[in-house]
């Protein structure tokens, strides 16, 4: 299988995911072996219109470890010609001529699709506003398989800002490829999971519930997927304050979790997982961030092969 654009999680089937993850295992070995010069003739452009630590740097590290070169801007909103009024489409048309793959993070839902519509090289969606973050959900899934040894028969509890959290949208879509999945959506009333995500899960026969009481679901969870309340996406401080500080994973929550369960978080965190949790073996979020490197190497490899 080769990939072209990566725009949303719905594009992935289970056989595709199996192949990407098998390739990801190979990429872990490539890193252990000191990297490769396989793509020394390739150039990646990273265009980030929103801040990022993990996604941009792991993509850039992934390309470097495969021998490729990286150009780009970490603040495209200010330091690209967008500030002079250039359209996204014109920027992408031009950048297509400079590179072999474009990684884009943008404030607007659907921006990656707009980019792909005019690009002459693959476009990888690194997050489009409150829309999707498909490469994050791939590394989330890879982490679950690596940590728990399976992707079927899971109770996944998604917590926090499920309205604006693009990673939970993409992860819900990917989980719909598996059997015996049950999702609990545990969120403040004003940032619950969007109806369009629930509709997709209904179509795929995935069971879910909206459960505001974390205590009721924590004891049977295989995966607690915590997320940050995304202050930057609220138009009113009052609405943000209604949502913030409601669900914090601390020692008391840990005590109620199964021994063979894990805590994931796409990061960054802003207080919703207490630092005291970090030492617990079930705290998998830093291992999850590391897996982003391997998964993104695998995706780049699939784009070029
Ligand atoms: N998980 C994630 O997307 O992190 P960054 O915003 O740091 O890229």
Short mmCIF file of C-alpha atoms and ligand atoms in Angstrom, two decimals, residues 48 51-57 105 126 133 136 139 166-167 228 265-268 296, ligand 1:
data_model
loop_
_atom_site.label_atom_id
_atom_site.label_comp_id
_atom_site.label_asym_id
_atom_site.label_seq_id
_atom_site.Cartn_x
_atom_site.Cartn_y
_atom_site.Cartn_z
CA UNK A 48 2.23 25.64 10.74
CA UNK A 51 1.55 26.55 17.55
CA UNK A 52 2.96 23.03 17.92
CA UNK A 53 5.72 21.21 19.75
CA UNK A 54 5.14 17.49 19.15
CA UNK A 55 3.58 17.38 15.70
CA UNK A 56 5.96 19.72 13.92
CA UNK A 57 9.13 18.54 15.61
CA UNK A 105 -1.52 22.76 10.51
CA UNK A 126 -1.27 18.08 11.08
CA UNK A 133 -5.77 15.44 13.65
CA UNK A 136 -2.20 12.02 16.12
CA UNK A 139 -0.03 7.35 16.95
CA UNK A 166 -9.74 17.33 17.11
CA UNK A 167 -7.76 14.30 18.32
CA UNK A 228 -7.03 19.77 27.50
CA UNK A 265 -3.18 12.43 26.46
CA UNK A 266 -2.23 14.03 23.12
CA UNK A 267 -0.47 16.79 25.14
CA UNK A 268 0.17 19.56 25.94
CA UNK A 296 5.23 9.78 11.19
N1 LIG B 1 -0.54 16.55 20.24
C1 LIG B 1 -0.22 17.67 19.55
O1 LIG B 1 -0.77 17.93 18.48
O2 LIG B 1 0.74 18.43 20.13
P1 LIG B 1 1.32 19.77 19.52
O3 LIG B 1 0.22 20.78 19.49
O4 LIG B 1 2.46 20.16 20.42
O5 LIG B 1 1.79 19.46 18.11
#
